[in-house]
PDB file of C-alpha atoms in Angstrom:
ATOM      1  CA  MET W1305     -22.205  12.123  -3.081  1.00 90.00           C
ATOM      2  CA  ARG W1306     -19.762  14.875  -3.952  1.00 95.00           C
ATOM      3  CA  GLN W1307     -16.481  14.795  -5.828  1.00 96.00           C
ATOM      4  CA  VAL W1308     -13.514  17.133  -5.560  1.00 96.00           C
ATOM      5  CA  GLN W1309     -10.233  17.102  -7.447  1.00 96.00           C
ATOM      6  CA  GLU W1310      -6.951  18.912  -7.041  1.00 96.00           C
ATOM      7  CA  SER W1311      -3.485  18.854  -8.511  1.00 96.00           C
ATOM      8  CA  LEU W1312      -0.642  19.434  -6.035  1.00 96.00           C
ATOM      9  CA  THR W1313       2.877  20.240  -7.158  1.00 96.00           C
ATOM     10  CA  ILE W1314       5.612  18.608  -5.104  1.00 96.00           C
ATOM     11  CA  ALA W1315       9.169  19.836  -5.524  1.00 96.00           C
ATOM     12  CA  THR W1316      11.485  16.870  -4.959  1.00 93.00           C
ATOM     13  CA  THR W1317      15.049  17.687  -4.060  1.00 91.00           C
ATOM     14  CA  ARG W1318      16.972  14.448  -4.543  1.00 86.00           C
ATOM     15  CA  HIS W1319      16.759  10.697  -5.167  1.00 82.00           C
ATOM     16  CA  GLY W1320      14.740   9.059  -2.399  1.00 84.00           C
ATOM     17  CA  ASN W1321      11.685   9.554  -0.211  1.00 87.00           C
ATOM     18  CA  HIS W1322       9.741  12.795   0.203  1.00 92.00           C
ATOM     19  CA  ASP W1323       7.005  12.825   2.849  1.00 94.00           C
ATOM     20  CA  VAL W1324       3.774  14.173   1.317  1.00 96.00           C
ATOM     21  CA  THR W1325       1.400  13.059   4.124  1.00 97.00           C
ATOM     22  CA  ARG W1326       0.810  16.529   5.514  1.00 96.00           C
ATOM     23  CA  ASP W1327       0.053  18.086   2.091  1.00 96.00           C
ATOM     24  CA  ILE W1328      -2.524  15.399   1.303  1.00 98.00           C
ATOM     25  CA  ALA W1329      -4.052  15.232   4.807  1.00 98.00           C
ATOM     26  CA  ALA W1330      -4.500  19.023   4.938  1.00 97.00           C
ATOM     27  CA  TRP W1331      -6.273  19.016   1.554  1.00 98.00           C
ATOM     28  CA  VAL W1332      -8.603  16.149   2.576  1.00 98.00           C
ATOM     29  CA  GLU W1333      -9.518  17.813   5.871  1.00 97.00           C
ATOM     30  CA  ARG W1334     -10.438  21.064   4.054  1.00 97.00           C
ATOM     31  CA  GLN W1335     -12.992  19.352   1.790  1.00 97.00           C
ATOM     32  CA  GLY W1336     -15.695  18.708   4.411  1.00 96.00           C
ATOM     33  CA  ILE W1337     -16.275  15.132   3.203  1.00 97.00           C
ATOM     34  CA  GLU W1338     -16.860  12.857   6.212  1.00 97.00           C
ATOM     35  CA  THR W1339     -16.967   9.441   4.526  1.00 97.00           C
ATOM     36  CA  GLY W1340     -15.486   8.614   1.171  1.00 97.00           C
ATOM     37  CA  LEU W1341     -12.583   7.383  -0.873  1.00 97.00           C
ATOM     38  CA  LEU W1342      -9.423   9.285  -1.755  1.00 97.00           C
ATOM     39  CA  VAL W1343      -7.433   8.306  -4.837  1.00 97.00           C
ATOM     40  CA  VAL W1344      -3.929   9.715  -5.223  1.00 96.00           C
ATOM     41  CA  LEU W1345      -2.323   9.423  -8.648  1.00 95.00           C
ATOM     42  CA  LEU W1346       1.279  10.250  -9.489  1.00 94.00           C
ATOM     43  CA  PRO W1347       1.376  10.670 -13.303  1.00 91.00           C
ATOM     44  CA  HIS W1348       5.122  10.056 -13.687  1.00 88.00           C
ATOM     45  CA  VAL W1349       7.292   7.091 -14.662  1.00 81.00           C
ATOM     46  CA  SER W1350      10.450   7.833 -12.672  1.00 83.00           C
ATOM     47  CA  ALA W1351       8.834   8.284  -9.269  1.00 87.00           C
ATOM     48  CA  HIS W1352       6.407   6.205  -7.219  1.00 88.00           C
ATOM     49  CA  LEU W1353       4.183   6.339  -4.134  1.00 92.00           C
ATOM     50  CA  THR W1354       4.555   4.245  -1.016  1.00 88.00           C
ATOM     51  CA  LEU W1355       3.110   4.069   2.502  1.00 90.00           C
ATOM     52  CA  GLN W1356       5.826   3.452   5.070  1.00 88.00           C
ATOM     53  CA  GLU W1357       7.001   4.197   8.571  1.00 86.00           C
ATOM     54  CA  HIS W1358       9.119   7.281   9.082  1.00 76.00           C
ATOM     55  CA  ALA W1359      11.942   5.289  10.670  1.00 62.00           C
ATOM     56  CA  ASP W1360      12.499   3.046   7.658  1.00 60.00           C
ATOM     57  CA  ARG W1361      12.978   5.445   4.818  1.00 64.00           C
ATOM     58  CA  ASP W1362      16.796   5.262   4.704  1.00 75.00           C
ATOM     59  CA  ASP W1363      16.873   1.460   4.570  1.00 83.00           C
ATOM     60  CA  LEU W1364      14.195   1.461   1.895  1.00 80.00           C
ATOM     61  CA  HIS W1365      16.249   3.948  -0.115  1.00 77.00           C
ATOM     62  CA  THR W1366      19.300   1.669   0.214  1.00 81.00           C
ATOM     63  CA  PHE W1367      17.283  -1.384  -0.846  1.00 81.00           C
ATOM     64  CA  PHE W1368      16.047   0.340  -4.010  1.00 75.00           C
ATOM     65  CA  ARG W1369      19.571   1.605  -4.742  1.00 73.00           C
ATOM     66  CA  ARG W1370      20.896  -1.978  -4.560  1.00 75.00           C
ATOM     67  CA  LEU W1371      18.133  -3.181  -6.880  1.00 71.00           C
ATOM     68  CA  GLU W1372      19.001  -0.378  -9.286  1.00 64.00           C
ATOM     69  CA  VAL W1373      22.650  -1.367  -9.394  1.00 60.00           C
ATOM     70  CA  ARG W1374      21.783  -5.028  -9.929  1.00 58.00           C
ATOM     71  CA  ASN W1375      19.152  -4.398 -12.574  1.00 55.00           C
ATOM     72  CA  MET W1376      20.418  -1.201 -14.177  1.00 52.00           C
ATOM     73  CA  GLU W1377      19.407  -2.022 -17.751  1.00 50.00           C
ATOM     74  CA  ASP W1378      15.822  -2.842 -17.072  1.00 54.00           C
ATOM     75  CA  PHE W1379      15.413  -0.916 -13.847  1.00 57.00           C
ATOM     76  CA  GLY W1380      12.623   1.245 -15.188  1.00 56.00           C
ATOM     77  CA  GLU W1381      10.485  -1.765 -16.078  1.00 58.00           C
ATOM     78  CA  PHE W1382      11.352  -3.628 -12.914  1.00 62.00           C
ATOM     79  CA  THR W1383      10.540  -0.672 -10.700  1.00 66.00           C
ATOM     80  CA  SER W1384       7.190  -0.027 -12.289  1.00 61.00           C
ATOM     81  CA  ALA W1385       6.332  -3.726 -11.881  1.00 64.00           C
ATOM     82  CA  VAL W1386       6.949  -3.735  -8.138  1.00 71.00           C
ATOM     83  CA  THR W1387       5.908  -0.247  -7.115  1.00 78.00           C
ATOM     84  CA  SER W1388       2.789   1.861  -7.452  1.00 84.00           C
ATOM     85  CA  VAL W1389       1.793   5.253  -8.837  1.00 88.00           C
ATOM     86  CA  SER W1390      -1.659   5.306  -7.282  1.00 93.00           C
ATOM     87  CA  LEU W1391      -3.113   4.854  -3.805  1.00 95.00           C
ATOM     88  CA  SER W1392      -6.740   4.435  -2.737  1.00 97.00           C
ATOM     89  CA  ILE W1393      -7.351   5.469   0.862  1.00 97.00           C
ATOM     90  CA  PRO W1394     -10.713   5.317   2.674  1.00 97.00           C
ATOM     91  CA  VAL W1395     -11.765   8.574   4.370  1.00 98.00           C
ATOM     92  CA  ARG W1396     -13.535   8.227   7.733  1.00 96.00           C
ATOM     93  CA  ASP W1397     -14.571  11.048  10.082  1.00 96.00           C
ATOM     94  CA  GLY W1398     -13.245  13.575   7.569  1.00 97.00           C
ATOM     95  CA  ARG W1399      -9.691  12.199   7.641  1.00 97.00           C
ATOM     96  CA  MET W1400      -7.589   9.669   5.770  1.00 97.00           C
ATOM     97  CA  GLY W1401      -7.951   6.240   7.407  1.00 96.00           C
ATOM     98  CA  ILE W1402      -4.230   5.547   7.539  1.00 97.00           C
ATOM     99  CA  GLY W1403      -2.518   3.800  10.454  1.00 95.00           C
ATOM    100  CA  ALA W1404      -0.822   5.760  13.245  1.00 92.00           C
ATOM    101  CA  ARG W1405       2.651   4.902  11.930  1.00 90.00           C
ATOM    102  CA  GLN W1406       1.923   5.184   8.218  1.00 94.00           C
ATOM    103  CA  ARG W1407       3.300   8.074   6.167  1.00 94.00           C
ATOM    104  CA  ILE W1408       2.797   8.648   2.436  1.00 95.00           C
ATOM    105  CA  TYR W1409       6.063   9.015   0.554  1.00 92.00           C
ATOM    106  CA  LEU W1410       6.749  10.155  -2.955  1.00 93.00           C
ATOM    107  CA  TYR W1411       9.850   8.190  -3.943  1.00 87.00           C
ATOM    108  CA  GLU W1412      11.956  10.099  -6.469  1.00 86.00           C
ATOM    109  CA  HIS W1413      14.123   7.927  -8.750  1.00 81.00           C
ATOM    110  CA  ARG W1414      15.908  10.811 -10.469  1.00 81.00           C
ATOM    111  CA  ASP W1415      19.048  12.349  -8.978  1.00 82.00           C
ATOM    112  CA  ARG W1416      18.095  15.925  -9.826  1.00 87.00           C
ATOM    113  CA  ALA W1417      15.355  18.071  -8.315  1.00 90.00           C
ATOM    114  CA  GLN W1418      12.012  17.673 -10.116  1.00 91.00           C
ATOM    115  CA  ASN W1419       8.536  19.142  -9.950  1.00 95.00           C
ATOM    116  CA  ARG W1420       6.053  16.285  -9.554  1.00 95.00           C
ATOM    117  CA  ASN W1421       2.288  16.484  -9.854  1.00 95.00           C
ATOM    118  CA  LEU W1422       0.014  14.648  -7.449  1.00 96.00           C
ATOM    119  CA  LEU W1423      -3.579  14.324  -8.615  1.00 96.00           C
ATOM    120  CA  LEU W1424      -6.080  13.993  -5.775  1.00 97.00           C
ATOM    121  CA  HIS W1425      -9.622  12.736  -6.307  1.00 97.00           C
ATOM    122  CA  LEU W1426     -12.019  12.525  -3.368  1.00 97.00           C
ATOM    123  CA  ILE W1427     -15.542  11.129  -3.643  1.00 97.00           C
ATOM    124  CA  GLY W1428     -17.971  10.864  -0.741  1.00 97.00           C
ATOM    125  CA  GLU W1429     -20.259  12.926   1.453  1.00 95.00           C
TER     126      GLU W1429
ATOM    127  CA  MET E1217     -25.124   6.068  -4.365  1.00 90.00           C
ATOM    128  CA  ARG E1218     -24.590   4.732  -0.881  1.00 96.00           C
ATOM    129  CA  GLN E1219     -21.450   4.100   1.143  1.00 97.00           C
ATOM    130  CA  ALA E1220     -20.520   1.634   3.848  1.00 97.00           C
ATOM    131  CA  HIS E1221     -17.317   1.343   5.854  1.00 97.00           C
ATOM    132  CA  THR E1222     -15.904  -0.766   8.648  1.00 97.00           C
ATOM    133  CA  VAL E1223     -12.690  -2.034  10.188  1.00 98.00           C
ATOM    134  CA  LEU E1224     -11.945  -5.738   9.834  1.00 98.00           C
ATOM    135  CA  ALA E1225      -9.535  -7.217  12.399  1.00 98.00           C
ATOM    136  CA  VAL E1226      -7.421 -10.054  11.006  1.00 98.00           C
ATOM    137  CA  ARG E1227      -5.337 -12.376  13.151  1.00 98.00           C
ATOM    138  CA  THR E1228      -2.237 -13.631  11.328  1.00 98.00           C
ATOM    139  CA  PRO E1229      -0.154 -16.630  12.462  1.00 97.00           C
ATOM    140  CA  GLY E1230       3.192 -15.011  11.478  1.00 96.00           C
ATOM    141  CA  GLN E1231       4.948 -14.779   8.107  1.00 95.00           C
ATOM    142  CA  GLY E1232       2.768 -15.941   5.230  1.00 95.00           C
ATOM    143  CA  LEU E1233      -0.622 -15.377   3.625  1.00 96.00           C
ATOM    144  CA  THR E1234      -4.020 -15.310   5.346  1.00 97.00           C
ATOM    145  CA  ASP E1235      -7.146 -15.492   3.150  1.00 97.00           C
ATOM    146  CA  VAL E1236      -9.530 -12.619   3.984  1.00 98.00           C
ATOM    147  CA  THR E1237     -11.912 -13.020   1.016  1.00 98.00           C
ATOM    148  CA  ALA E1238     -14.755 -14.345   3.205  1.00 98.00           C
ATOM    149  CA  GLY E1239     -14.501 -11.339   5.528  1.00 98.00           C
ATOM    150  CA  LEU E1240     -14.740  -8.936   2.592  1.00 98.00           C
ATOM    151  CA  ALA E1241     -17.661 -10.884   1.104  1.00 98.00           C
ATOM    152  CA  ALA E1242     -19.574 -10.771   4.427  1.00 98.00           C
ATOM    153  CA  PHE E1243     -19.117  -6.979   4.649  1.00 98.00           C
ATOM    154  CA  ILE E1244     -20.476  -6.579   1.091  1.00 98.00           C
ATOM    155  CA  ARG E1245     -23.432  -8.884   1.848  1.00 98.00           C
ATOM    156  CA  ASP E1246     -24.316  -6.993   5.053  1.00 98.00           C
ATOM    157  CA  SER E1247     -24.174  -3.628   3.238  1.00 98.00           C
ATOM    158  CA  GLY E1248     -26.846  -4.687   0.723  1.00 97.00           C
ATOM    159  CA  ILE E1249     -24.879  -2.924  -2.047  1.00 97.00           C
ATOM    160  CA  ARG E1250     -25.122  -4.905  -5.297  1.00 97.00           C
ATOM    161  CA  THR E1251     -23.022  -2.858  -7.732  1.00 96.00           C
ATOM    162  CA  GLY E1252     -20.081  -0.767  -6.652  1.00 96.00           C
ATOM    163  CA  LEU E1253     -16.433  -0.543  -5.709  1.00 97.00           C
ATOM    164  CA  LEU E1254     -14.788  -2.103  -2.667  1.00 97.00           C
ATOM    165  CA  THR E1255     -11.510  -0.729  -1.364  1.00 98.00           C
ATOM    166  CA  ALA E1256      -9.557  -2.622   1.280  1.00 98.00           C
ATOM    167  CA  PHE E1257      -6.753  -0.697   2.996  1.00 98.00           C
ATOM    168  CA  ILE E1258      -4.330  -2.223   5.527  1.00 98.00           C
ATOM    169  CA  GLN E1259      -3.217   0.199   8.262  1.00 97.00           C
ATOM    170  CA  HIS E1260       0.268  -1.265   8.637  1.00 96.00           C
ATOM    171  CA  THR E1261       3.714  -1.017   7.064  1.00 94.00           C
ATOM    172  CA  SER E1262       4.956  -4.545   7.808  1.00 95.00           C
ATOM    173  CA  ALA E1263       1.957  -6.442   6.396  1.00 97.00           C
ATOM    174  CA  SER E1264       0.325  -5.935   3.018  1.00 96.00           C
ATOM    175  CA  LEU E1265      -2.400  -7.123   0.662  1.00 96.00           C
ATOM    176  CA  THR E1266      -2.175  -9.296  -2.410  1.00 94.00           C
ATOM    177  CA  VAL E1267      -4.492 -11.120  -4.795  1.00 93.00           C
ATOM    178  CA  GLN E1268      -3.259 -14.660  -5.407  1.00 92.00           C
ATOM    179  CA  GLU E1269      -4.291 -18.163  -6.360  1.00 91.00           C
ATOM    180  CA  ASN E1270      -6.613 -19.889  -3.896  1.00 91.00           C
ATOM    181  CA  ALA E1271      -6.293 -23.483  -5.141  1.00 89.00           C
ATOM    182  CA  ASP E1272      -2.822 -24.843  -4.452  1.00 90.00           C
ATOM    183  CA  PRO E1273      -1.307 -23.882  -1.051  1.00 91.00           C
ATOM    184  CA  ASP E1274       2.158 -24.496  -2.556  1.00 92.00           C
ATOM    185  CA  VAL E1275       1.703 -21.246  -4.514  1.00 91.00           C
ATOM    186  CA  LEU E1276       1.457 -19.330  -1.243  1.00 92.00           C
ATOM    187  CA  ALA E1277       4.461 -21.133   0.235  1.00 92.00           C
ATOM    188  CA  ASP E1278       6.534 -20.473  -2.916  1.00 92.00           C
ATOM    189  CA  LEU E1279       5.522 -16.807  -2.945  1.00 92.00           C
ATOM    190  CA  ASP E1280       6.576 -16.397   0.672  1.00 92.00           C
ATOM    191  CA  ALA E1281       9.875 -18.211  -0.027  1.00 92.00           C
ATOM    192  CA  PHE E1282      10.537 -15.937  -3.036  1.00 92.00           C
ATOM    193  CA  PHE E1283      10.131 -12.819  -0.881  1.00 92.00           C
ATOM    194  CA  ARG E1284      12.428 -14.288   1.786  1.00 91.00           C
ATOM    195  CA  ARG E1285      15.124 -14.741  -0.879  1.00 91.00           C
ATOM    196  CA  LEU E1286      14.563 -11.303  -2.410  1.00 89.00           C
ATOM    197  CA  VAL E1287      14.645  -9.413   0.900  1.00 92.00           C
ATOM    198  CA  ARG E1288      17.161 -11.086   3.174  1.00 91.00           C
ATOM    199  CA  GLU E1289      17.081 -11.082   6.982  1.00 92.00           C
ATOM    200  CA  ASP E1290      20.641  -9.830   7.330  1.00 89.00           C
ATOM    201  CA  ALA E1291      21.220  -7.170   9.992  1.00 87.00           C
ATOM    202  CA  THR E1292      24.414  -5.965   8.245  1.00 90.00           C
ATOM    203  CA  LEU E1293      22.260  -4.639   5.380  1.00 89.00           C
ATOM    204  CA  TYR E1294      20.055  -2.354   7.464  1.00 89.00           C
ATOM    205  CA  ARG E1295      20.200   0.532   9.924  1.00 87.00           C
ATOM    206  CA  HIS E1296      16.711  -0.018  11.339  1.00 86.00           C
ATOM    207  CA  THR E1297      17.380  -3.139  13.433  1.00 86.00           C
ATOM    208  CA  ALA E1298      15.955  -2.095  16.831  1.00 85.00           C
ATOM    209  CA  GLU E1299      12.655  -3.947  16.334  1.00 88.00           C
ATOM    210  CA  GLY E1300      14.218  -7.304  15.444  1.00 90.00           C
ATOM    211  CA  PRO E1301      15.889  -8.951  12.424  1.00 92.00           C
ATOM    212  CA  ASP E1302      12.550  -9.513  10.652  1.00 93.00           C
ATOM    213  CA  ASP E1303      11.306  -5.917  10.954  1.00 92.00           C
ATOM    214  CA  MET E1304      13.156  -4.024   8.204  1.00 92.00           C
ATOM    215  CA  PRO E1305      12.771  -6.897   5.693  1.00 93.00           C
ATOM    216  CA  ALA E1306       9.048  -6.790   6.572  1.00 94.00           C
ATOM    217  CA  HIS E1307       8.849  -3.101   5.638  1.00 92.00           C
ATOM    218  CA  ILE E1308      10.615  -3.713   2.313  1.00 91.00           C
ATOM    219  CA  ARG E1309       8.392  -6.706   1.483  1.00 92.00           C
ATOM    220  CA  SER E1310       5.447  -4.480   2.282  1.00 92.00           C
ATOM    221  CA  ALA E1311       6.776  -1.724  -0.034  1.00 88.00           C
ATOM    222  CA  LEU E1312       7.002  -4.258  -2.876  1.00 89.00           C
ATOM    223  CA  THR E1313       3.416  -5.416  -2.474  1.00 91.00           C
ATOM    224  CA  GLN E1314       0.152  -3.514  -1.965  1.00 93.00           C
ATOM    225  CA  THR E1315      -1.227  -1.524   0.931  1.00 95.00           C
ATOM    226  CA  GLN E1316      -4.656  -1.242  -0.684  1.00 96.00           C
ATOM    227  CA  ILE E1317      -6.747  -3.034  -3.267  1.00 95.00           C
ATOM    228  CA  SER E1318      -9.860  -1.803  -5.117  1.00 96.00           C
ATOM    229  CA  ILE E1319     -12.156  -4.497  -6.489  1.00 96.00           C
ATOM    230  CA  PRO E1320     -15.414  -4.001  -8.431  1.00 95.00           C
ATOM    231  CA  VAL E1321     -18.546  -5.487  -6.879  1.00 96.00           C
ATOM    232  CA  LEU E1322     -20.990  -7.106  -9.334  1.00 96.00           C
ATOM    233  CA  ASP E1323     -24.290  -8.724  -8.317  1.00 96.00           C
ATOM    234  CA  GLY E1324     -23.382  -8.269  -4.662  1.00 96.00           C
ATOM    235  CA  ARG E1325     -20.111 -10.187  -5.007  1.00 96.00           C
ATOM    236  CA  LEU E1326     -16.435  -9.390  -5.483  1.00 96.00           C
ATOM    237  CA  ALA E1327     -15.578  -9.564  -9.197  1.00 95.00           C
ATOM    238  CA  LEU E1328     -12.612 -11.860  -8.533  1.00 94.00           C
ATOM    239  CA  GLY E1329     -11.634 -14.647 -10.903  1.00 93.00           C
ATOM    240  CA  THR E1330     -12.475 -18.228  -9.944  1.00 93.00           C
ATOM    241  CA  TRP E1331      -8.940 -18.914  -8.720  1.00 93.00           C
ATOM    242  CA  GLN E1332      -8.341 -15.540  -7.092  1.00 95.00           C
ATOM    243  CA  ALA E1333      -8.481 -14.757  -3.387  1.00 95.00           C
ATOM    244  CA  VAL E1334      -7.501 -11.682  -1.359  1.00 96.00           C
ATOM    245  CA  TYR E1335      -4.761 -12.285   1.196  1.00 97.00           C
ATOM    246  CA  VAL E1336      -3.195 -10.377   4.041  1.00 97.00           C
ATOM    247  CA  PHE E1337       0.528 -10.953   3.527  1.00 97.00           C
ATOM    248  CA  GLU E1338       2.092 -10.989   7.006  1.00 97.00           C
ATOM    249  CA  HIS E1339       5.793 -10.118   6.861  1.00 97.00           C
ATOM    250  CA  ARG E1340       6.640 -10.294  10.568  1.00 97.00           C
ATOM    251  CA  ALA E1341       7.747 -13.590  12.137  1.00 96.00           C
ATOM    252  CA  ARG E1342       5.296 -13.470  15.056  1.00 97.00           C
ATOM    253  CA  PRO E1343       1.470 -13.538  14.979  1.00 98.00           C
ATOM    254  CA  HIS E1344      -0.161 -10.110  14.704  1.00 98.00           C
ATOM    255  CA  GLN E1345      -3.592  -8.535  14.875  1.00 98.00           C
ATOM    256  CA  ARG E1346      -3.949  -6.488  11.653  1.00 98.00           C
ATOM    257  CA  ARG E1347      -6.528  -3.798  10.853  1.00 98.00           C
ATOM    258  CA  LEU E1348      -8.151  -3.548   7.430  1.00 98.00           C
ATOM    259  CA  VAL E1349     -10.270  -0.490   6.642  1.00 98.00           C
ATOM    260  CA  LEU E1350     -13.016  -1.450   4.184  1.00 98.00           C
ATOM    261  CA  HIS E1351     -14.894   1.105   2.101  1.00 98.00           C
ATOM    262  CA  LEU E1352     -17.725   0.303  -0.283  1.00 97.00           C
ATOM    263  CA  SER E1353     -19.631   2.719  -2.499  1.00 97.00           C
ATOM    264  CA  GLY E1354     -22.404   1.826  -4.909  1.00 97.00           C
ATOM    265  CA  GLU E1355     -26.072   0.940  -4.890  1.00 96.00           C
TER     266      GLU E1355
END
């Protein structure tokens, strides 16, 4: 079994979803690990990770915006309770085993552009 | 360290929770791995995974009812309505729950609590065939 780790920097531009699937998939496919487990960690408290369909990202953005308005005072706590900052994704045949319609999004909760780190850990052989 | 992986097909009867613990346990048993880490990953964006109580079915019914209240089936709220009134709420319910779960394996068994079970949480109204990718590493 081998392990590889990498830190990717993602420049977010605005509040909402940023598709990071291609960045992560390209890194996984370069590692030469056929079978294994990928863990993606986002070490931030005002952004989260989600797997969604491309078509739905605007509605999802609107839903979170409405929750924010309703729960403004404790939004930070509420968001971290219902969202995730890490994903574990099986790797099969050298690629992430995600569904055909699944994309990985980094959801930015801040209104201004930010630099976010994504830590990737892949173990397998 | 060894690894095992497979795809588990799960038939759901429509909105609600389907217990998949036995399917995960059978995969672990067949692998012969006694100590390790199991990861279950659902390849869909309108169904998800959750660990919940396995004793009282009312818990599952209440959980489903809570999510119906939280994420309303109201077409005026959404742009993505082409796949039916239950589709966008299904994606949001999925975003609020888990796409993957990692569970330690001890003595060849999932280290779940006595009252815990792993469920596929179907968010669409109609029955679906769902795909779970299972990965196990250990020895």
